[in-house]
PDB file of C-alpha atoms and ligand atoms in Angstrom:
ATOM      1  CA  MET A   1     108.503  95.114 113.121  1.00  0.00           C
ATOM      2  CA  LYS A   2     106.216  93.257 115.433  1.00  0.00           C
ATOM      3  CA  ARG A   3     103.069  95.294 114.378  1.00  0.00           C
ATOM      4  CA  LEU A   4     103.410  93.881 110.824  1.00  0.00           C
ATOM      5  CA  ASP A   5     102.853  90.350 112.089  1.00  0.00           C
ATOM      6  CA  ASN A   6      99.655  88.851 110.543  1.00  0.00           C
ATOM      7  CA  THR A   7      99.066  91.829 108.321  1.00  0.00           C
ATOM      8  CA  ARG A   8      98.017  91.609 104.705  1.00  0.00           C
ATOM      9  CA  VAL A   9     100.765  93.873 103.475  1.00  0.00           C
ATOM     10  CA  LYS A  10     103.438  91.545 104.766  1.00  0.00           C
ATOM     11  CA  LYS A  11     105.498  89.419 102.322  1.00  0.00           C
ATOM     12  CA  THR A  12     104.933  85.646 102.750  1.00  0.00           C
ATOM     13  CA  ASP A  13     106.187  82.621 100.936  1.00  0.00           C
ATOM     14  CA  ALA A  14     102.755  82.264  99.325  1.00  0.00           C
ATOM     15  CA  ARG A  15     102.740  86.005  98.414  1.00  0.00           C
ATOM     16  CA  LYS A  16     105.974  87.400  97.310  1.00  0.00           C
ATOM     17  CA  HIS A  17     105.021  90.020  94.774  1.00  0.00           C
ATOM     18  CA  THR A  18     101.750  91.743  93.876  1.00  0.00           C
ATOM     19  CA  LEU A  19     101.425  92.985  90.377  1.00  0.00           C
ATOM     20  CA  VAL A  20      99.041  95.944  89.873  1.00  0.00           C
ATOM     21  CA  HIS A  21      98.023  95.402  86.226  1.00  0.00           C
ATOM     22  CA  LEU A  22      96.090  98.112  84.415  1.00  0.00           C
ATOM     23  CA  LYS A  23      95.671  97.808  80.667  1.00  0.00           C
ATOM     24  CA  ASN A  24      99.171  98.495  79.277  1.00  0.00           C
ATOM     25  CA  ALA A  25     100.667  99.607  82.617  1.00  0.00           C
ATOM     26  CA  VAL A  26     102.096  97.072  85.057  1.00  0.00           C
ATOM     27  CA  PHE A  27     103.470  97.923  88.504  1.00  0.00           C
ATOM     28  CA  GLY A  28     105.452  95.269  90.141  1.00  0.00           C
ATOM     29  CA  GLU A  29     108.387  92.884  89.914  1.00  0.00           C
ATOM     30  CA  GLY A  30     110.228  92.855  86.609  1.00  0.00           C
ATOM     31  CA  HIS A  31     108.540  96.015  85.331  1.00  0.00           C
ATOM     32  CA  PHE A  32     109.475  99.764  85.452  1.00  0.00           C
ATOM     33  CA  THR A  33     106.525 101.981  84.766  1.00  0.00           C
ATOM     34  CA  VAL A  34     106.562 105.749  84.586  1.00  0.00           C
ATOM     35  CA  ILE A  35     103.715 108.094  85.539  1.00  0.00           C
ATOM     36  CA  ALA A  36     104.251 111.672  84.427  1.00  0.00           C
ATOM     37  CA  GLY A  37     102.451 114.996  84.080  1.00  0.00           C
ATOM     38  CA  PRO A  38     102.095 118.371  85.638  1.00  0.00           C
ATOM     39  CA  CYS A  39     101.743 118.943  89.323  1.00  0.00           C
ATOM     40  CA  ALA A  40      98.221 120.285  88.598  1.00  0.00           C
ATOM     41  CA  VAL A  41      95.895 120.684  85.635  1.00  0.00           C
ATOM     42  CA  GLU A  42      95.953 124.442  84.869  1.00  0.00           C
ATOM     43  CA  ASN A  43      94.062 124.545  81.568  1.00  0.00           C
ATOM     44  CA  LEU A  44      93.328 122.399  78.539  1.00  0.00           C
ATOM     45  CA  GLU A  45      96.237 123.486  76.425  1.00  0.00           C
ATOM     46  CA  GLN A  46      98.801 122.944  79.196  1.00  0.00           C
ATOM     47  CA  ALA A  47      97.425 119.530  80.235  1.00  0.00           C
ATOM     48  CA  LEU A  48      97.085 118.203  76.687  1.00  0.00           C
ATOM     49  CA  ALA A  49     100.533 119.344  75.577  1.00  0.00           C
ATOM     50  CA  ALA A  50     101.998 117.608  78.667  1.00  0.00           C
ATOM     51  CA  ALA A  51      99.875 114.423  78.040  1.00  0.00           C
ATOM     52  CA  LYS A  52     100.901 114.105  74.428  1.00  0.00           C
ATOM     53  CA  ALA A  53     104.608 114.623  75.141  1.00  0.00           C
ATOM     54  CA  VAL A  54     104.838 112.242  78.081  1.00  0.00           C
ATOM     55  CA  GLU A  55     103.054 109.536  76.077  1.00  0.00           C
ATOM     56  CA  LYS A  56     105.421 110.005  73.190  1.00  0.00           C
ATOM     57  CA  ALA A  57     108.382 109.713  75.554  1.00  0.00           C
ATOM     58  CA  GLY A  58     107.023 106.385  76.949  1.00  0.00           C
ATOM     59  CA  ALA A  59     105.028 107.231  80.079  1.00  0.00           C
ATOM     60  CA  LYS A  60     101.996 104.919  80.558  1.00  0.00           C
ATOM     61  CA  VAL A  61     100.000 107.032  83.009  1.00  0.00           C
ATOM     62  CA  PHE A  62      99.274 110.761  83.140  1.00  0.00           C
ATOM     63  CA  ARG A  63      99.417 112.407  86.584  1.00  0.00           C
ATOM     64  CA  ALA A  64      97.776 115.752  87.313  1.00  0.00           C
ATOM     65  CA  SER A  65      95.830 117.032  90.290  1.00  0.00           C
ATOM     66  CA  LEU A  66      92.571 118.957  90.167  1.00  0.00           C
ATOM     67  CA  PHE A  67      92.643 119.578  93.861  1.00  0.00           C
ATOM     68  CA  LYS A  68      95.912 120.666  95.415  1.00  0.00           C
ATOM     69  CA  PRO A  69      96.878 120.314  99.067  1.00  0.00           C
ATOM     70  CA  ARG A  70      98.993 123.431  99.366  1.00  0.00           C
ATOM     71  CA  THR A  71     100.925 124.512 102.393  1.00  0.00           C
ATOM     72  CA  SER A  72      99.613 128.052 102.025  1.00  0.00           C
ATOM     73  CA  PRO A  73      95.899 128.607 101.510  1.00  0.00           C
ATOM     74  CA  TYR A  74      96.778 131.736  99.467  1.00  0.00           C
ATOM     75  CA  THR A  75      98.405 129.722  96.646  1.00  0.00           C
ATOM     76  CA  PHE A  76      96.804 127.952  93.703  1.00  0.00           C
ATOM     77  CA  GLN A  77      94.427 125.279  94.990  1.00  0.00           C
ATOM     78  CA  GLY A  78      93.691 123.490  91.766  1.00  0.00           C
ATOM     79  CA  ILE A  79      91.016 123.972  89.082  1.00  0.00           C
ATOM     80  CA  GLY A  80      88.565 121.584  90.675  1.00  0.00           C
ATOM     81  CA  PRO A  81      85.745 119.625  89.034  1.00  0.00           C
ATOM     82  CA  GLU A  82      86.079 121.478  85.604  1.00  0.00           C
ATOM     83  CA  GLY A  83      89.266 119.424  85.043  1.00  0.00           C
ATOM     84  CA  ILE A  84      87.162 116.361  84.536  1.00  0.00           C
ATOM     85  CA  GLU A  85      86.262 117.450  81.049  1.00  0.00           C
ATOM     86  CA  ILE A  86      90.060 117.834  80.406  1.00  0.00           C
ATOM     87  CA  PHE A  87      90.693 114.297  81.623  1.00  0.00           C
ATOM     88  CA  LYS A  88      87.957 113.108  79.192  1.00  0.00           C
ATOM     89  CA  LEU A  89      89.681 114.921  76.263  1.00  0.00           C
ATOM     90  CA  ILE A  90      93.059 113.459  77.239  1.00  0.00           C
ATOM     91  CA  LYS A  91      91.541 109.966  77.269  1.00  0.00           C
ATOM     92  CA  LYS A  92      90.213 110.590  73.743  1.00  0.00           C
ATOM     93  CA  GLU A  93      93.514 111.979  72.356  1.00  0.00           C
ATOM     94  CA  THR A  94      95.911 109.496  73.989  1.00  0.00           C
ATOM     95  CA  ARG A  95      96.102 105.983  75.330  1.00  0.00           C
ATOM     96  CA  LEU A  96      97.252 107.177  78.711  1.00  0.00           C
ATOM     97  CA  LEU A  97      95.717 106.054  81.997  1.00  0.00           C
ATOM     98  CA  ILE A  98      94.767 108.914  84.340  1.00  0.00           C
ATOM     99  CA  GLU A  99      95.973 109.330  87.933  1.00  0.00           C
ATOM    100  CA  THR A 100      94.918 112.062  90.243  1.00  0.00           C
ATOM    101  CA  GLU A 101      94.861 113.055  93.919  1.00  0.00           C
ATOM    102  CA  ILE A 102      91.847 112.848  96.196  1.00  0.00           C
ATOM    103  CA  LEU A 103      91.881 114.866  99.386  1.00  0.00           C
ATOM    104  CA  SER A 104      88.519 113.636 100.777  1.00  0.00           C
ATOM    105  CA  PRO A 105      85.777 110.990 100.333  1.00  0.00           C
ATOM    106  CA  SER A 106      83.724 113.591  98.357  1.00  0.00           C
ATOM    107  CA  HIS A 107      86.581 113.872  95.769  1.00  0.00           C
ATOM    108  CA  LEU A 108      86.632 110.064  95.603  1.00  0.00           C
ATOM    109  CA  ARG A 109      82.892 110.018  94.718  1.00  0.00           C
ATOM    110  CA  LEU A 110      83.357 112.866  92.184  1.00  0.00           C
ATOM    111  CA  LEU A 111      86.417 111.468  90.488  1.00  0.00           C
ATOM    112  CA  ALA A 112      86.371 107.690  90.683  1.00  0.00           C
ATOM    113  CA  GLU A 113      84.490 107.034  87.515  1.00  0.00           C
ATOM    114  CA  HIS A 114      86.684 109.460  85.528  1.00  0.00           C
ATOM    115  CA  VAL A 115      90.155 108.213  86.523  1.00  0.00           C
ATOM    116  CA  ASP A 116      92.112 104.979  86.461  1.00  0.00           C
ATOM    117  CA  LEU A 117      94.178 105.334  89.645  1.00  0.00           C
ATOM    118  CA  LEU A 118      93.606 107.371  92.828  1.00  0.00           C
ATOM    119  CA  ARG A 119      96.456 109.033  94.683  1.00  0.00           C
ATOM    120  CA  ILE A 120      96.371 109.574  98.458  1.00  0.00           C
ATOM    121  CA  GLY A 121      99.089 112.233  99.003  1.00  0.00           C
ATOM    122  CA  SER A 122     101.598 112.552 101.755  1.00  0.00           C
ATOM    123  CA  ARG A 123      99.460 114.789 103.946  1.00  0.00           C
ATOM    124  CA  ASN A 124      96.669 112.205 103.905  1.00  0.00           C
ATOM    125  CA  MET A 125      98.614 108.956 104.504  1.00  0.00           C
ATOM    126  CA  ASP A 126      97.173 108.726 107.982  1.00  0.00           C
ATOM    127  CA  ASN A 127      93.677 110.042 107.063  1.00  0.00           C
ATOM    128  CA  TYR A 128      92.145 106.705 108.032  1.00  0.00           C
ATOM    129  CA  ASP A 129      88.544 107.563 106.927  1.00  0.00           C
ATOM    130  CA  LEU A 130      89.875 108.390 103.469  1.00  0.00           C
ATOM    131  CA  LEU A 131      91.970 105.240 103.377  1.00  0.00           C
ATOM    132  CA  LYS A 132      88.944 103.058 104.313  1.00  0.00           C
ATOM    133  CA  GLU A 133      86.817 104.774 101.552  1.00  0.00           C
ATOM    134  CA  ALA A 134      89.611 104.355  98.964  1.00  0.00           C
ATOM    135  CA  GLY A 135      89.870 100.741 100.095  1.00  0.00           C
ATOM    136  CA  LYS A 136      86.188 100.177  99.437  1.00  0.00           C
ATOM    137  CA  SER A 137      86.352 101.924  96.023  1.00  0.00           C
ATOM    138  CA  GLY A 138      88.027  98.906  94.455  1.00  0.00           C
ATOM    139  CA  LYS A 139      90.130 101.458  92.412  1.00  0.00           C
ATOM    140  CA  PRO A 140      93.972 101.117  92.270  1.00  0.00           C
ATOM    141  CA  VAL A 141      95.507 103.475  94.824  1.00  0.00           C
ATOM    142  CA  ILE A 142      98.884 105.103  94.919  1.00  0.00           C
ATOM    143  CA  LEU A 143      99.712 105.669  98.611  1.00  0.00           C
ATOM    144  CA  LYS A 144     102.406 108.243  99.227  1.00  0.00           C
ATOM    145  CA  ARG A 145     104.443 108.070 102.407  1.00  0.00           C
ATOM    146  CA  ASN A 146     103.907 110.836 104.861  1.00  0.00           C
ATOM    147  CA  MET A 147     106.948 113.053 105.086  1.00  0.00           C
ATOM    148  CA  SER A 148     107.394 112.053 108.789  1.00  0.00           C
ATOM    149  CA  ALA A 149     106.240 108.492 108.652  1.00  0.00           C
ATOM    150  CA  THR A 150     108.397 105.542 109.530  1.00  0.00           C
ATOM    151  CA  LEU A 151     108.317 102.544 107.143  1.00  0.00           C
ATOM    152  CA  GLU A 152     106.202 100.575 109.645  1.00  0.00           C
ATOM    153  CA  GLU A 153     103.642 103.452 109.779  1.00  0.00           C
ATOM    154  CA  PHE A 154     103.639 103.663 106.008  1.00  0.00           C
ATOM    155  CA  LEU A 155     102.934  99.936 105.698  1.00  0.00           C
ATOM    156  CA  LEU A 156     100.273 100.004 108.300  1.00  0.00           C
ATOM    157  CA  ALA A 157      98.521 102.825 106.457  1.00  0.00           C
ATOM    158  CA  ALA A 158      98.512 100.645 103.329  1.00  0.00           C
ATOM    159  CA  GLU A 159      97.057  97.875 105.505  1.00  0.00           C
ATOM    160  CA  TYR A 160      93.817 100.002 105.873  1.00  0.00           C
ATOM    161  CA  LEU A 161      93.379  99.727 102.117  1.00  0.00           C
ATOM    162  CA  LEU A 162      94.071  96.006 101.920  1.00  0.00           C
ATOM    163  CA  LEU A 163      91.747  95.363 104.894  1.00  0.00           C
ATOM    164  CA  GLU A 164      88.858  96.697 102.888  1.00  0.00           C
ATOM    165  CA  GLY A 165      89.619  94.168 100.134  1.00  0.00           C
ATOM    166  CA  ASN A 166      91.584  96.477  97.864  1.00  0.00           C
ATOM    167  CA  GLU A 167      94.760  94.734  96.791  1.00  0.00           C
ATOM    168  CA  GLN A 168      95.642  97.137  94.065  1.00  0.00           C
ATOM    169  CA  VAL A 169      97.919  99.280  96.020  1.00  0.00           C
ATOM    170  CA  ILE A 170     101.133 100.977  94.942  1.00  0.00           C
ATOM    171  CA  LEU A 171     103.390 102.476  97.593  1.00  0.00           C
ATOM    172  CA  CYS A 172     105.242 105.721  96.775  1.00  0.00           C
ATOM    173  CA  GLU A 173     108.343 107.157  98.478  1.00  0.00           C
ATOM    174  CA  ARG A 174     108.258 110.927  98.127  1.00  0.00           C
ATOM    175  CA  GLY A 175     111.034 112.011 100.445  1.00  0.00           C
ATOM    176  CA  ILE A 176     111.021 112.529 104.140  1.00  0.00           C
ATOM    177  CA  ARG A 177     111.840 115.524 106.405  1.00  0.00           C
ATOM    178  CA  THR A 178     115.273 115.474 107.824  1.00  0.00           C
ATOM    179  CA  PHE A 179     117.739 118.112 109.205  1.00  0.00           C
ATOM    180  CA  GLU A 180     118.863 118.676 105.645  1.00  0.00           C
ATOM    181  CA  THR A 181     117.297 121.723 103.975  1.00  0.00           C
ATOM    182  CA  TYR A 182     119.229 122.031 100.758  1.00  0.00           C
ATOM    183  CA  THR A 183     116.838 119.738  98.986  1.00  0.00           C
ATOM    184  CA  ARG A 184     113.051 120.055  99.580  1.00  0.00           C
ATOM    185  CA  ASN A 185     113.018 116.601 101.217  1.00  0.00           C
ATOM    186  CA  THR A 186     115.463 113.758 101.691  1.00  0.00           C
ATOM    187  CA  LEU A 187     114.921 110.808  99.293  1.00  0.00           C
ATOM    188  CA  ASP A 188     114.942 107.790 101.486  1.00  0.00           C
ATOM    189  CA  ILE A 189     116.222 105.519  98.748  1.00  0.00           C
ATOM    190  CA  LEU A 190     116.855 102.487 100.976  1.00  0.00           C
ATOM    191  CA  VAL A 191     113.110 102.330 101.728  1.00  0.00           C
ATOM    192  CA  VAL A 192     112.811 100.720  98.301  1.00  0.00           C
ATOM    193  CA  PRO A 193     114.760  97.458  99.086  1.00  0.00           C
ATOM    194  CA  ALA A 194     113.322  97.654 102.608  1.00  0.00           C
ATOM    195  CA  VAL A 195     109.783  97.508 101.279  1.00  0.00           C
ATOM    196  CA  LYS A 196     110.806  94.646  98.977  1.00  0.00           C
ATOM    197  CA  GLU A 197     112.117  92.806 101.972  1.00  0.00           C
ATOM    198  CA  LEU A 198     108.939  93.300 104.081  1.00  0.00           C
ATOM    199  CA  SER A 199     105.988  93.575 101.673  1.00  0.00           C
ATOM    200  CA  HIS A 200     104.669  92.057  98.494  1.00  0.00           C
ATOM    201  CA  LEU A 201     103.334  95.499  97.347  1.00  0.00           C
ATOM    202  CA  PRO A 202     105.006  97.402  94.488  1.00  0.00           C
ATOM    203  CA  ILE A 203     106.832 100.638  95.305  1.00  0.00           C
ATOM    204  CA  ILE A 204     107.451 103.608  93.081  1.00  0.00           C
ATOM    205  CA  VAL A 205     109.557 106.781  93.724  1.00  0.00           C
ATOM    206  CA  ASP A 206     108.631 110.463  93.275  1.00  0.00           C
ATOM    207  CA  PRO A 207     111.919 112.194  92.238  1.00  0.00           C
ATOM    208  CA  SER A 208     110.123 115.571  92.048  1.00  0.00           C
ATOM    209  CA  HIS A 209     108.745 116.166  95.488  1.00  0.00           C
ATOM    210  CA  SER A 210     111.713 114.267  97.077  1.00  0.00           C
ATOM    211  CA  THR A 211     114.267 116.634  95.601  1.00  0.00           C
ATOM    212  CA  GLY A 212     112.243 119.811  94.936  1.00  0.00           C
ATOM    213  CA  MET A 213     114.734 120.784  92.277  1.00  0.00           C
ATOM    214  CA  SER A 214     114.373 119.840  88.545  1.00  0.00           C
ATOM    215  CA  ARG A 215     118.159 119.514  88.122  1.00  0.00           C
ATOM    216  CA  PHE A 216     118.225 116.571  90.641  1.00  0.00           C
ATOM    217  CA  VAL A 217     115.301 114.688  89.201  1.00  0.00           C
ATOM    218  CA  SER A 218     117.393 112.724  86.769  1.00  0.00           C
ATOM    219  CA  SER A 219     119.793 111.503  89.477  1.00  0.00           C
ATOM    220  CA  ALA A 220     116.924 110.578  91.808  1.00  0.00           C
ATOM    221  CA  SER A 221     115.133 108.702  89.034  1.00  0.00           C
ATOM    222  CA  LYS A 222     118.099 106.649  88.073  1.00  0.00           C
ATOM    223  CA  ALA A 223     118.879 105.933  91.759  1.00  0.00           C
ATOM    224  CA  ALA A 224     115.355 104.681  92.177  1.00  0.00           C
ATOM    225  CA  LEU A 225     115.593 102.321  89.183  1.00  0.00           C
ATOM    226  CA  ALA A 226     118.914 101.021  90.449  1.00  0.00           C
ATOM    227  CA  ALA A 227     117.530 100.481  93.928  1.00  0.00           C
ATOM    228  CA  GLY A 228     114.826  98.266  92.632  1.00  0.00           C
ATOM    229  CA  ALA A 229     111.823 100.611  92.438  1.00  0.00           C
ATOM    230  CA  ASP A 230     108.867  99.458  90.205  1.00  0.00           C
ATOM    231  CA  GLY A 231     108.415 102.886  88.571  1.00  0.00           C
ATOM    232  CA  LEU A 232     108.372 106.613  89.019  1.00  0.00           C
ATOM    233  CA  ILE A 233     105.883 109.462  89.317  1.00  0.00           C
ATOM    234  CA  ILE A 234     107.503 112.568  87.803  1.00  0.00           C
ATOM    235  CA  GLU A 235     106.280 116.203  87.418  1.00  0.00           C
ATOM    236  CA  VAL A 236     106.520 117.428  83.816  1.00  0.00           C
ATOM    237  CA  HIS A 237     105.296 120.774  82.518  1.00  0.00           C
ATOM    238  CA  PRO A 238     105.384 122.299  79.030  1.00  0.00           C
ATOM    239  CA  HIS A 239     106.624 125.591  80.529  1.00  0.00           C
ATOM    240  CA  PRO A 240     107.922 124.957  84.086  1.00  0.00           C
ATOM    241  CA  GLU A 241     108.795 128.642  84.504  1.00  0.00           C
ATOM    242  CA  LYS A 242     105.101 129.530  84.252  1.00  0.00           C
ATOM    243  CA  ALA A 243     103.604 126.695  86.257  1.00  0.00           C
ATOM    244  CA  LEU A 244     101.110 127.536  88.929  1.00  0.00           C
ATOM    245  CA  SER A 245     102.603 125.035  91.292  1.00  0.00           C
ATOM    246  CA  ASP A 246     105.886 123.203  91.688  1.00  0.00           C
ATOM    247  CA  GLY A 247     107.495 124.619  88.509  1.00  0.00           C
ATOM    248  CA  HIS A 248     110.949 124.643  90.063  1.00  0.00           C
ATOM    249  CA  GLN A 249     110.853 120.809  90.421  1.00  0.00           C
ATOM    250  CA  SER A 250     109.159 120.071  87.057  1.00  0.00           C
ATOM    251  CA  LEU A 251     111.035 118.826  83.989  1.00  0.00           C
ATOM    252  CA  ASN A 252     110.282 120.399  80.677  1.00  0.00           C
ATOM    253  CA  LEU A 253     109.187 118.192  77.775  1.00  0.00           C
ATOM    254  CA  HIS A 254     112.691 117.885  76.363  1.00  0.00           C
ATOM    255  CA  GLU A 255     114.324 117.044  79.665  1.00  0.00           C
ATOM    256  CA  PHE A 256     111.732 114.345  80.265  1.00  0.00           C
ATOM    257  CA  GLN A 257     112.307 112.787  76.846  1.00  0.00           C
ATOM    258  CA  THR A 258     116.109 112.701  77.543  1.00  0.00           C
ATOM    259  CA  LEU A 259     115.538 111.124  80.990  1.00  0.00           C
ATOM    260  CA  MET A 260     113.227 108.431  79.624  1.00  0.00           C
ATOM    261  CA  ASP A 261     115.815 107.515  76.967  1.00  0.00           C
ATOM    262  CA  GLU A 262     118.448 107.212  79.677  1.00  0.00           C
ATOM    263  CA  LEU A 263     116.150 105.200  81.923  1.00  0.00           C
ATOM    264  CA  ARG A 264     115.376 102.749  79.093  1.00  0.00           C
ATOM    265  CA  ASP A 265     119.096 102.022  78.630  1.00  0.00           C
ATOM    266  CA  LEU A 266     119.500 101.420  82.373  1.00  0.00           C
ATOM    267  CA  ALA A 267     116.345  99.320  82.548  1.00  0.00           C
ATOM    268  CA  ARG A 268     117.687  97.024  79.844  1.00  0.00           C
ATOM    269  CA  ILE A 269     120.855  96.412  81.854  1.00  0.00           C
ATOM    270  CA  LEU A 270     118.729  95.688  84.960  1.00  0.00           C
ATOM    271  CA  LYS A 271     116.449  93.397  83.054  1.00  0.00           C
ATOM    272  CA  LYS A 272     113.288  95.446  83.794  1.00  0.00           C
ATOM    273  CA  LYS A 273     110.546  95.881  81.213  1.00  0.00           C
ATOM    274  CA  MET A 274     109.962  99.489  80.543  1.00  0.00           C
TER     275      MET A 274
HETATM  276  C1  PEP B   1     101.654 115.428  94.440  1.00  0.00           C
HETATM  277  O1  PEP B   1     102.100 114.439  94.067  1.00  0.00           O
HETATM  278  O2  PEP B   1     100.999 116.253  93.751  1.00  0.00           O
HETATM  279  C2  PEP B   1     101.855 115.912  95.842  1.00  0.00           C
HETATM  280  C3  PEP B   1     101.149 116.936  96.379  1.00  0.00           C
HETATM  281  O3  PEP B   1     102.813 115.267  96.526  1.00  0.00           O
HETATM  282  P1  PEP B   1     102.999 114.881  98.090  1.00  0.00           P
HETATM  283  O4  PEP B   1     101.638 114.482  98.525  1.00  0.00           O
HETATM  284  O5  PEP B   1     104.006 113.783  98.081  1.00  0.00           O
HETATM  285  O6  PEP B   1     103.427 116.142  98.692  1.00  0.00           O
HETATM  286 MN1   MN B   2     103.557 118.917  93.103  1.00  0.00          MN
END
């Protein structure tokens, strides 16, 4: 990986592990932190029910998109700026941090003051203008791997954020495209130890988009913890069968609680704080 020489993402003797520390959520060595919530904010009732339940189950961060990058322009595109008021209410009613996706620099300007973490999704991993803006924002950023990016390309995309002086970067493996079509994507589980070998940045796993099937989310989550991931980002919906996006891969509130209980047992064995 010659192109990683002299980069800021590269692990060095002086810089083995970066901890991204946000109030009561820590991403990095020794910790296992779960981000959970619906694919998208649909309305206040849905978002608040999901937020309260994921907090009760032990999630530290609420995920939900207001702007959706959908494959088809005819499907639900997100509720947009009106979701900001819903985020404010969730902040009042829970202790959760808020994480959401930005698709453009204008979303960044609109949302930065209302959320705790920004997410740059798979489709924008190599949107270099967006990476530079997010780097300048000084906000913690979750950078998802593009579905066709090599590990080296993924780390070099993160380099754009670090180069602007933003060190609060969390990498996210969300599955890659392979010849296999049974699952939505193929979870590249070994990218977790590979990132640990090459970089000081924390890495989390998205078991929802990597599998595309709610019944495989538990296995993928446990595999991620066992492989050394620093956390998860999981889609959870109060009524997955009615979800406006990604319902088939979303856990219901009870399934999420069960998974969190099982993960806590496993984290204890692996000596990870959860
Ligand atoms: C998401 O997390 O909401 C999402 C759209 O995922 P990805 O960018 O990995 O497809
Ligand atoms: Mn989704």
